[in-house]
CSV table of C-alpha atoms and ligand atoms in Angstrom, one decimal:
chain,number,residue,atom,x,y,z
A,168,MET,CA,-8.0,-11.1,9.3
A,169,PRO,CA,-7.8,-9.8,5.3
A,170,ARG,CA,-8.3,-6.1,5.3
A,171,ARG,CA,-10.3,-4.3,2.9
A,172,PHE,CA,-8.8,-0.8,0.6
A,173,LEU,CA,-9.9,1.4,-1.6
A,174,VAL,CA,-7.4,2.8,-3.6
A,175,THR,CA,-8.6,5.6,-6.1
A,176,GLY,CA,-6.4,5.7,-9.5
A,177,GLY,CA,-5.7,2.2,-8.9
A,178,ALA,CA,-5.5,1.7,-12.1
A,179,GLY,CA,-2.8,4.5,-12.6
A,180,TYR,CA,1.1,4.1,-11.8
A,181,VAL,CA,2.2,4.6,-8.4
A,182,GLY,CA,-0.8,3.1,-7.2
A,183,SER,CA,-1.2,-0.6,-9.5
A,184,HIS,CA,1.6,-0.6,-7.2
A,185,LEU,CA,0.2,-1.2,-3.7
A,186,VAL,CA,-2.3,-2.9,-5.6
A,187,ALA,CA,0.2,-5.7,-6.2
A,188,ALA,CA,1.6,-4.8,-2.6
A,189,LEU,CA,-1.8,-4.9,-0.9
A,190,GLY,CA,-2.9,-8.3,-2.9
A,191,ASP,CA,0.2,-10.0,-2.1
A,192,ARG,CA,0.2,-9.1,1.4
A,193,GLY,CA,-3.7,-11.5,0.7
A,194,ASP,CA,-5.1,-8.0,1.9
A,195,THR,CA,-8.6,-6.8,-0.4
A,196,PRO,CA,-8.3,-3.3,-2.3
A,197,VAL,CA,-11.0,-1.7,-4.4
A,198,VAL,CA,-9.4,-0.4,-7.7
A,199,LEU,CA,-11.9,3.5,-8.7
A,200,ASP,CA,-10.1,4.5,-11.8
A,201,ASN,CA,-11.7,6.6,-14.8
A,202,PHE,CA,-9.8,5.0,-16.2
A,203,SER,CA,-8.8,8.8,-17.8
A,204,ILE,CA,-5.1,8.2,-17.5
A,205,GLY,CA,-5.1,4.5,-15.6
A,206,HIS,CA,-5.7,1.2,-17.9
A,207,ARG,CA,-8.0,-1.5,-17.5
A,208,GLY,CA,-4.9,-4.2,-18.2
A,209,ALA,CA,-2.8,-1.8,-15.1
A,210,VAL,CA,-6.2,-4.2,-12.1
A,211,PRO,CA,-4.9,-7.8,-11.5
A,212,ALA,CA,-8.1,-10.1,-12.5
A,213,GLY,CA,-10.5,-11.1,-9.1
A,214,VAL,CA,-9.5,-7.2,-7.7
A,215,GLN,CA,-13.1,-5.7,-7.5
A,216,LEU,CA,-13.0,-2.4,-9.8
A,217,ILE,CA,-15.3,0.6,-9.4
A,218,GLU,CA,-15.7,3.0,-12.2
A,219,ALA,CA,-16.0,6.4,-10.9
A,220,ASP,CA,-15.5,10.2,-10.8
A,221,LEU,CA,-14.3,11.8,-8.5
A,222,ALA,CA,-15.9,15.3,-10.0
A,223,ASP,CA,-19.2,13.3,-9.3
A,224,PRO,CA,-20.2,13.1,-5.8
A,225,VAL,CA,-22.7,11.3,-6.5
A,226,ALA,CA,-20.6,8.8,-7.3
A,227,VAL,CA,-17.5,9.5,-5.6
A,228,ASP,CA,-20.5,8.9,-2.3
A,229,ALA,CA,-22.0,5.8,-3.4
A,230,ALA,CA,-18.1,4.2,-4.0
A,231,LEU,CA,-17.4,5.4,0.0
A,232,ALA,CA,-20.8,3.6,0.4
A,233,GLN,CA,-19.4,0.2,-0.1
A,234,GLY,CA,-17.6,-0.2,2.5
A,235,PRO,CA,-16.3,-0.8,5.5
A,236,TRP,CA,-13.2,0.9,4.5
A,237,ASP,CA,-9.4,0.1,6.6
A,238,ALA,CA,-8.3,3.0,4.7
A,239,VAL,CA,-8.9,4.4,1.4
A,240,PHE,CA,-5.6,5.8,-0.5
A,241,HIS,CA,-5.7,8.4,-2.9
A,242,PHE,CA,-3.9,8.2,-6.2
A,243,ALA,CA,-6.0,9.4,-8.5
A,244,ALA,CA,-4.6,13.2,-10.0
A,245,LEU,CA,-3.5,14.2,-12.9
A,246,SER,CA,0.5,14.7,-12.1
A,247,GLN,CA,2.7,16.2,-14.8
A,248,VAL,CA,4.5,19.0,-14.0
A,249,GLY,CA,4.8,20.8,-16.8
A,250,GLU,CA,1.1,20.9,-18.4
A,251,SER,CA,0.1,21.6,-14.5
A,252,MET,CA,2.2,25.5,-15.8
A,253,ARG,CA,0.3,25.8,-19.1
A,254,ASP,CA,-3.2,24.8,-17.1
A,255,PRO,CA,-2.8,25.9,-13.6
A,256,LEU,CA,-6.7,26.6,-12.6
A,257,ARG,CA,-8.0,23.2,-14.3
A,258,TYR,CA,-4.8,21.2,-11.3
A,259,LEU,CA,-6.3,23.5,-8.6
A,260,MET,CA,-9.7,22.7,-9.8
A,261,GLU,CA,-9.4,18.7,-10.4
A,262,ASN,CA,-6.4,17.4,-7.9
A,263,ALA,CA,-7.8,20.0,-5.1
A,264,GLY,CA,-11.7,19.8,-5.4
A,265,ASN,CA,-11.9,15.5,-5.9
A,266,GLY,CA,-9.6,15.5,-3.3
A,267,MET,CA,-11.5,17.0,-0.4
A,268,ARG,CA,-14.1,16.1,-2.3
A,269,LEU,CA,-13.4,12.9,-1.4
A,270,ILE,CA,-12.1,13.5,2.3
A,271,ASP,CA,-15.6,14.8,2.9
A,272,ALA,CA,-17.6,11.4,1.9
A,273,CYS,CA,-14.3,9.6,4.0
A,274,VAL,CA,-14.9,11.7,7.3
A,275,ARG,CA,-19.3,11.2,6.1
A,276,HIS,CA,-19.1,7.6,6.0
A,277,ARG,CA,-16.5,6.9,8.7
A,278,VAL,CA,-14.1,6.3,7.4
A,279,PRO,CA,-10.3,6.2,9.5
A,280,ARG,CA,-7.6,6.1,7.2
A,281,PHE,CA,-6.3,7.9,4.2
A,282,VAL,CA,-3.3,8.5,2.8
A,283,LEU,CA,-2.3,11.0,0.0
A,284,SER,CA,0.1,10.7,-3.2
A,285,SER,CA,1.5,14.0,-1.8
A,286,THR,CA,5.0,15.0,-4.4
A,287,ALA,CA,8.3,16.2,-3.7
A,288,ALA,CA,7.6,19.3,-5.5
A,289,LEU,CA,5.4,21.0,-2.6
A,290,PHE,CA,9.2,22.1,-1.9
A,291,ASN,CA,12.2,24.6,-3.4
A,292,LEU,CA,15.3,24.3,-1.6
A,293,PRO,CA,18.1,26.6,-2.6
A,294,GLY,CA,21.3,23.8,-3.1
A,295,ASP,CA,21.6,20.5,-3.4
A,296,GLY,CA,20.9,18.7,0.3
A,297,PRO,CA,18.2,16.4,1.5
A,298,ILE,CA,15.4,17.9,2.2
A,299,PRO,CA,13.2,16.6,5.7
A,300,GLU,CA,9.3,16.5,5.7
A,301,ASN,CA,9.0,20.0,7.4
A,302,ALA,CA,11.5,22.0,5.2
A,303,PRO,CA,9.1,25.4,4.6
A,304,ILE,CA,7.0,24.6,1.5
A,305,ASP,CA,6.6,26.7,-1.7
A,306,PRO,CA,5.3,25.6,-5.1
A,307,GLN,CA,7.2,26.6,-7.7
A,308,SER,CA,4.0,24.6,-10.1
A,309,ALA,CA,0.2,24.1,-9.8
A,310,TYR,CA,0.9,20.6,-10.0
A,311,GLY,CA,2.9,20.9,-6.4
A,312,GLU,CA,-0.2,23.6,-5.0
A,313,SER,CA,-2.3,20.7,-5.8
A,314,LYS,CA,-1.5,18.8,-3.4
A,315,TRP,CA,-0.6,21.2,-1.2
A,316,ALA,CA,-3.6,22.1,-1.0
A,317,ILE,CA,-5.0,18.9,-0.5
A,318,GLU,CA,-2.4,18.3,3.2
A,319,ARG,CA,-3.9,21.8,3.9
A,320,ALA,CA,-7.9,20.1,4.1
A,321,LEU,CA,-6.4,16.5,5.8
A,322,ARG,CA,-4.5,18.8,8.5
A,323,TRP,CA,-8.2,20.0,8.7
A,324,ALA,CA,-11.0,16.7,9.1
A,325,SER,CA,-7.5,14.9,11.1
A,326,GLN,CA,-8.2,18.4,13.4
A,327,VAL,CA,-11.4,18.4,13.1
A,328,HIS,CA,-12.8,15.0,12.6
A,329,GLY,CA,-11.1,12.6,13.9
A,330,LEU,CA,-9.6,11.7,10.6
A,331,ARG,CA,-5.6,9.7,9.8
A,332,TYR,CA,-3.9,10.7,7.4
A,333,ALA,CA,0.0,10.2,6.2
A,334,CYS,CA,0.8,12.5,3.1
A,335,LEU,CA,3.7,10.5,1.5
A,336,ARG,CA,5.8,13.1,-0.8
A,337,TYR,CA,7.3,11.0,-3.2
A,338,PHE,CA,10.8,12.6,-4.9
A,339,ASN,CA,10.7,10.7,-8.3
A,340,ALA,CA,8.7,7.4,-8.9
A,341,ALA,CA,10.5,5.0,-11.2
A,342,GLY,CA,11.3,1.6,-12.5
A,343,ALA,CA,8.1,-1.2,-12.7
A,344,ASP,CA,7.7,-4.0,-10.4
A,345,PRO,CA,10.5,-6.8,-10.4
A,346,GLN,CA,7.8,-9.9,-11.2
A,347,GLY,CA,7.0,-7.7,-14.3
A,348,ARG,CA,3.5,-7.9,-13.9
A,349,LEU,CA,2.8,-3.7,-14.1
A,350,GLY,CA,5.3,-1.3,-15.3
A,351,GLU,CA,5.1,2.8,-16.5
A,352,ASP,CA,2.8,3.8,-19.0
A,353,HIS,CA,2.4,8.0,-18.9
A,354,ARG,CA,-0.3,8.3,-22.2
A,355,PRO,CA,1.8,11.7,-22.9
A,356,GLU,CA,4.6,10.3,-21.6
A,357,THR,CA,6.0,13.6,-20.0
A,358,HIS,CA,9.0,11.0,-17.5
A,359,LEU,CA,12.2,11.0,-18.1
A,360,MET,CA,13.5,7.7,-17.4
A,361,PRO,CA,11.1,6.3,-20.0
A,362,LEU,CA,11.6,8.9,-22.4
A,363,ALA,CA,15.5,7.6,-22.2
A,364,ILE,CA,14.8,3.8,-22.4
A,365,ASP,CA,12.4,4.4,-25.2
A,366,ALA,CA,15.4,7.3,-27.2
A,367,ALA,CA,18.0,4.7,-26.2
A,368,LEU,CA,15.6,1.2,-27.8
A,369,GLY,CA,15.1,3.5,-30.9
A,370,ARG,CA,11.8,3.9,-30.5
A,371,ARG,CA,11.0,7.8,-29.8
A,372,PRO,CA,12.9,10.6,-31.6
A,373,PRO,CA,15.8,11.3,-28.7
A,374,LEU,CA,14.9,12.8,-25.5
A,375,THR,CA,15.0,16.4,-25.1
A,376,VAL,CA,17.0,18.1,-21.4
A,377,PHE,CA,15.3,20.4,-19.8
A,378,GLY,CA,17.9,23.0,-18.9
A,379,THR,CA,21.5,22.1,-18.7
A,380,ASP,CA,22.3,26.2,-16.2
A,381,TYR,CA,21.3,24.8,-13.4
A,382,PRO,CA,23.8,25.2,-10.2
A,383,THR,CA,24.2,21.6,-10.2
A,384,ARG,CA,27.3,19.6,-10.8
A,385,ASP,CA,26.6,19.4,-14.3
A,386,GLY,CA,23.7,21.7,-15.3
A,387,THR,CA,20.6,19.4,-15.5
A,388,CYS,CA,17.9,18.7,-12.8
A,389,VAL,CA,19.3,16.4,-9.1
A,390,ARG,CA,16.7,14.2,-8.3
A,391,ASP,CA,16.2,11.5,-6.3
A,392,TYR,CA,14.5,8.5,-7.9
A,393,ILE,CA,12.9,6.0,-6.0
A,394,HIS,CA,12.0,2.7,-7.3
A,395,VAL,CA,7.4,1.8,-7.6
A,396,THR,CA,7.4,-1.3,-5.9
A,397,ASP,CA,8.8,0.5,-2.5
A,398,LEU,CA,7.3,3.3,-2.7
A,399,ALA,CA,3.7,0.9,-2.9
A,400,ALA,CA,6.4,-0.7,1.0
A,401,ALA,CA,6.0,2.6,2.5
A,402,HIS,CA,2.3,2.9,1.5
A,403,LEU,CA,1.9,-0.4,4.0
A,404,LEU,CA,4.0,0.5,6.5
A,405,ALA,CA,2.3,4.1,6.5
A,406,VAL,CA,-1.1,2.6,7.6
A,407,GLU,CA,0.2,1.3,11.0
A,408,ALA,CA,2.8,3.8,11.3
A,409,MET,CA,-0.7,6.0,11.2
A,410,ALA,CA,-1.7,4.5,14.5
A,411,ARG,CA,0.5,6.6,16.3
A,412,GLY,CA,-0.6,10.0,14.7
A,413,ASP,CA,-0.2,12.0,11.8
A,414,VAL,CA,2.2,11.1,9.0
A,415,ARG,CA,4.0,13.2,6.9
A,416,TRP,CA,7.2,11.5,5.3
A,417,ASN,CA,9.1,12.7,2.0
A,418,LEU,CA,10.0,9.5,0.5
A,419,GLY,CA,13.1,9.1,-1.9
A,420,ASN,CA,17.1,7.3,-1.0
A,421,GLY,CA,18.6,10.2,0.1
A,422,ALA,CA,20.5,10.2,-3.3
A,423,GLY,CA,19.9,12.6,-6.1
A,424,TYR,CA,20.9,11.4,-9.8
A,425,SER,CA,21.4,14.5,-12.3
A,426,VAL,CA,19.2,14.2,-15.9
A,427,MET,CA,23.3,13.0,-17.5
A,428,GLU,CA,23.1,11.0,-15.0
A,429,VAL,CA,20.2,9.0,-16.1
A,430,LEU,CA,21.4,9.3,-19.0
A,431,GLN,CA,24.5,7.7,-18.5
A,432,ALA,CA,22.6,4.9,-15.7
A,433,VAL,CA,20.0,3.8,-18.8
A,434,GLU,CA,23.8,3.6,-20.9
A,435,ARG,CA,24.8,0.9,-18.5
A,436,VAL,CA,22.2,-1.2,-18.1
A,437,THR,CA,21.0,-1.3,-21.5
A,438,GLY,CA,23.7,-1.9,-23.7
A,439,ARG,CA,22.8,1.0,-26.4
A,440,ALA,CA,23.8,5.2,-26.7
A,441,VAL,CA,20.7,7.5,-25.6
A,442,PRO,CA,19.9,9.6,-28.3
A,443,HIS,CA,19.5,13.1,-27.2
A,444,VAL,CA,19.7,17.2,-27.7
A,445,LEU,CA,20.6,19.7,-25.6
A,446,SER,CA,17.6,22.4,-24.9
A,447,ASP,CA,16.1,25.8,-22.7
A,448,ARG,CA,14.2,25.0,-19.4
A,449,ARG,CA,11.3,23.5,-18.8
A,450,ALA,CA,8.5,25.7,-16.6
A,451,GLY,CA,8.0,24.8,-12.8
A,452,ASP,CA,11.8,22.7,-12.7
A,453,ALA,CA,13.2,22.8,-9.5
A,454,SER,CA,16.5,23.2,-9.9
A,455,SER,CA,17.9,19.9,-6.8
A,456,LEU,CA,14.9,17.9,-4.8
A,457,VAL,CA,16.3,14.8,-2.8
A,458,ALA,CA,14.6,13.5,0.0
A,459,SER,CA,15.2,13.4,3.5
A,460,ALA,CA,13.1,9.8,4.8
A,461,GLU,CA,14.2,9.9,8.2
A,462,PRO,CA,10.8,9.3,9.5
A,463,ALA,CA,10.2,6.7,7.5
A,464,LEU,CA,13.3,4.7,8.1
A,465,ARG,CA,12.8,5.2,11.0
A,466,ALA,CA,9.2,2.9,11.1
A,467,GLY,CA,11.3,0.6,9.4
A,468,TRP,CA,10.9,1.1,5.4
A,469,GLN,CA,14.0,-0.3,4.0
A,470,PRO,CA,14.6,0.8,0.7
A,471,ARG,CA,15.2,-2.7,-1.3
A,472,TYR,CA,15.6,-0.8,-5.3
A,473,ALA,CA,17.5,1.5,-4.0
A,474,ALA,CA,20.7,1.3,-6.7
A,475,LEU,CA,19.5,3.9,-10.2
A,476,ASP,CA,21.0,0.9,-12.5
A,477,ASP,CA,18.4,-1.8,-10.4
A,478,ILE,CA,15.4,0.8,-11.3
A,479,VAL,CA,16.7,1.1,-14.7
A,480,ARG,CA,16.4,-2.6,-14.9
A,481,THR,CA,13.4,-3.4,-13.8
A,482,ALA,CA,12.1,-0.7,-16.1
A,483,PHE,CA,13.8,-1.9,-19.0
A,484,LEU,CA,12.6,-5.3,-18.6
A,485,TRP,CA,9.0,-4.0,-18.7
A,486,ARG,CA,9.7,-2.1,-21.5
A,487,GLN,CA,10.8,-4.5,-24.1
A,488,ALA,CA,8.3,-6.5,-22.8
A,489,HIS,CA,6.1,-4.7,-23.4
A,490,PRO,CA,6.8,-2.4,-26.2
A,491,ASN,CA,4.0,-0.5,-26.1
A,492,GLY,CA,2.9,-1.3,-22.4
A,493,TYR,CA,-0.3,-2.0,-21.5
A,494,GLY,CA,-1.9,-2.0,-25.2
A,495,SER,CA,-4.1,0.2,-27.3
B,508,UFG,N1,13.3,15.2,-18.4
B,508,UFG,C1,14.0,16.0,-19.5
B,508,UFG,N2,13.3,15.1,-20.7
B,508,UFG,C2,13.0,15.1,-21.0
B,508,UFG,C3,11.7,15.3,-19.4
B,508,UFG,C4,12.4,15.5,-17.9
B,508,UFG,O1,15.3,16.7,-19.2
B,508,UFG,O2,11.7,14.9,-21.8
B,508,UFG,C5,14.4,15.9,-16.6
B,508,UFG,C6,12.7,17.2,-15.9
B,508,UFG,O3,13.7,18.7,-16.5
B,508,UFG,C7,13.4,16.7,-14.4
B,508,UFG,C8,13.8,15.8,-14.3
B,508,UFG,O4,13.9,15.2,-16.1
B,508,UFG,O5,14.5,17.2,-14.4
B,508,UFG,C9,12.9,14.6,-14.2
B,508,UFG,O6,11.8,14.8,-15.1
B,508,UFG,P1,10.8,13.7,-14.5
B,508,UFG,O7,9.1,15.0,-15.4
B,508,UFG,O8,10.8,12.3,-15.5
B,508,UFG,O9,10.3,14.7,-13.1
B,508,UFG,P2,9.9,15.8,-12.7
B,508,UFG,O10,10.5,15.6,-11.5
B,508,UFG,O11,9.6,16.7,-13.9
B,508,UFG,O12,8.5,15.5,-11.7
B,508,UFG,C10,8.1,13.9,-11.1
B,508,UFG,C11,6.3,14.0,-11.4
B,508,UFG,C12,5.9,14.8,-10.0
B,508,UFG,C13,6.5,15.0,-8.8
B,508,UFG,C14,8.3,14.7,-8.9
B,508,UFG,C15,8.7,15.9,-8.4
B,508,UFG,O13,6.6,13.4,-12.1
B,508,UFG,O14,5.2,14.7,-10.1
B,508,UFG,O15,8.4,14.5,-9.3
B,508,UFG,O16,10.0,15.5,-7.7
B,508,UFG,F1,5.8,15.9,-9.1
């Protein structure tokens, strides 16, 4: 029987890829978005849309009242590490406040399962080893701190009210729908891969490389890039895994690439040079973030687009076909 899911931030980058995956599977996603970041063009025709702001408790309550829901997926959030270091209280108030308001409404409306879009920005381990889900929590940014606050709230909602939850800590989401239906379009764009692709296409000024003195193999930050469609698949699996208990999964490919290595991949895939300039560190950046995704892999998660060049290729093809993203 088709199941019905509420997806907050379903018009955003990762959320829209989950909405597509749910639709492909025959389930019924309902998108809740205020379009402050998401795009109307990312919501497929025929998908029910609730235009609402999670800061508005009356609107949140009205949305949850449209259940029953098999689960709520919570993506809607501010998500820029750098911005969160310029305006930390905004991140804490909006992300944590909205998350807790939504959890509270889920408890009152007897939603059985809650899946949180969480982040690798919870961690800051020395060295470049893979990070397991039980590694010490030590956010280096207000963004990471805001997601940790929601994870903690979920723990209490589970313990006291029986709300089952999954915290999915993405490492670096990247790439675009392999069928070309969806892609990455942040305004402003701050992420490495789309900026490097646009720099290669001559659509932006040279890319600024933030920091060349990190304790990594070439001095630039190392990240674990995970295809957004593989992330969507992990969400579907998490809903099944929650039948066996609450879930905390780190989601990445277990392979780290430096900023310079990403630029080289973009050059291989596009066949063009990526103009760039070297610069100082960006506040809030950890040196190396690589996932150990063992629990998700044991539960049957099988990333299909693990090769860095495949991730870059899907992002490049979408950008070529959509030079203005989802439009003005
Ligand atoms: N970088 C540059 N130049 C740029 C943009 C990025 O050198 O113009 C570098 C960053 O300093 C970082 C790496 O490229 O070392 C990746 O940066 P992104 O901004 O693409 O991604 P982040 O690692 O900062 O953050 C992403 C998500 C967060 C998430 C985090 C967890 O945006 O939501 O991954 O790893 F929390």
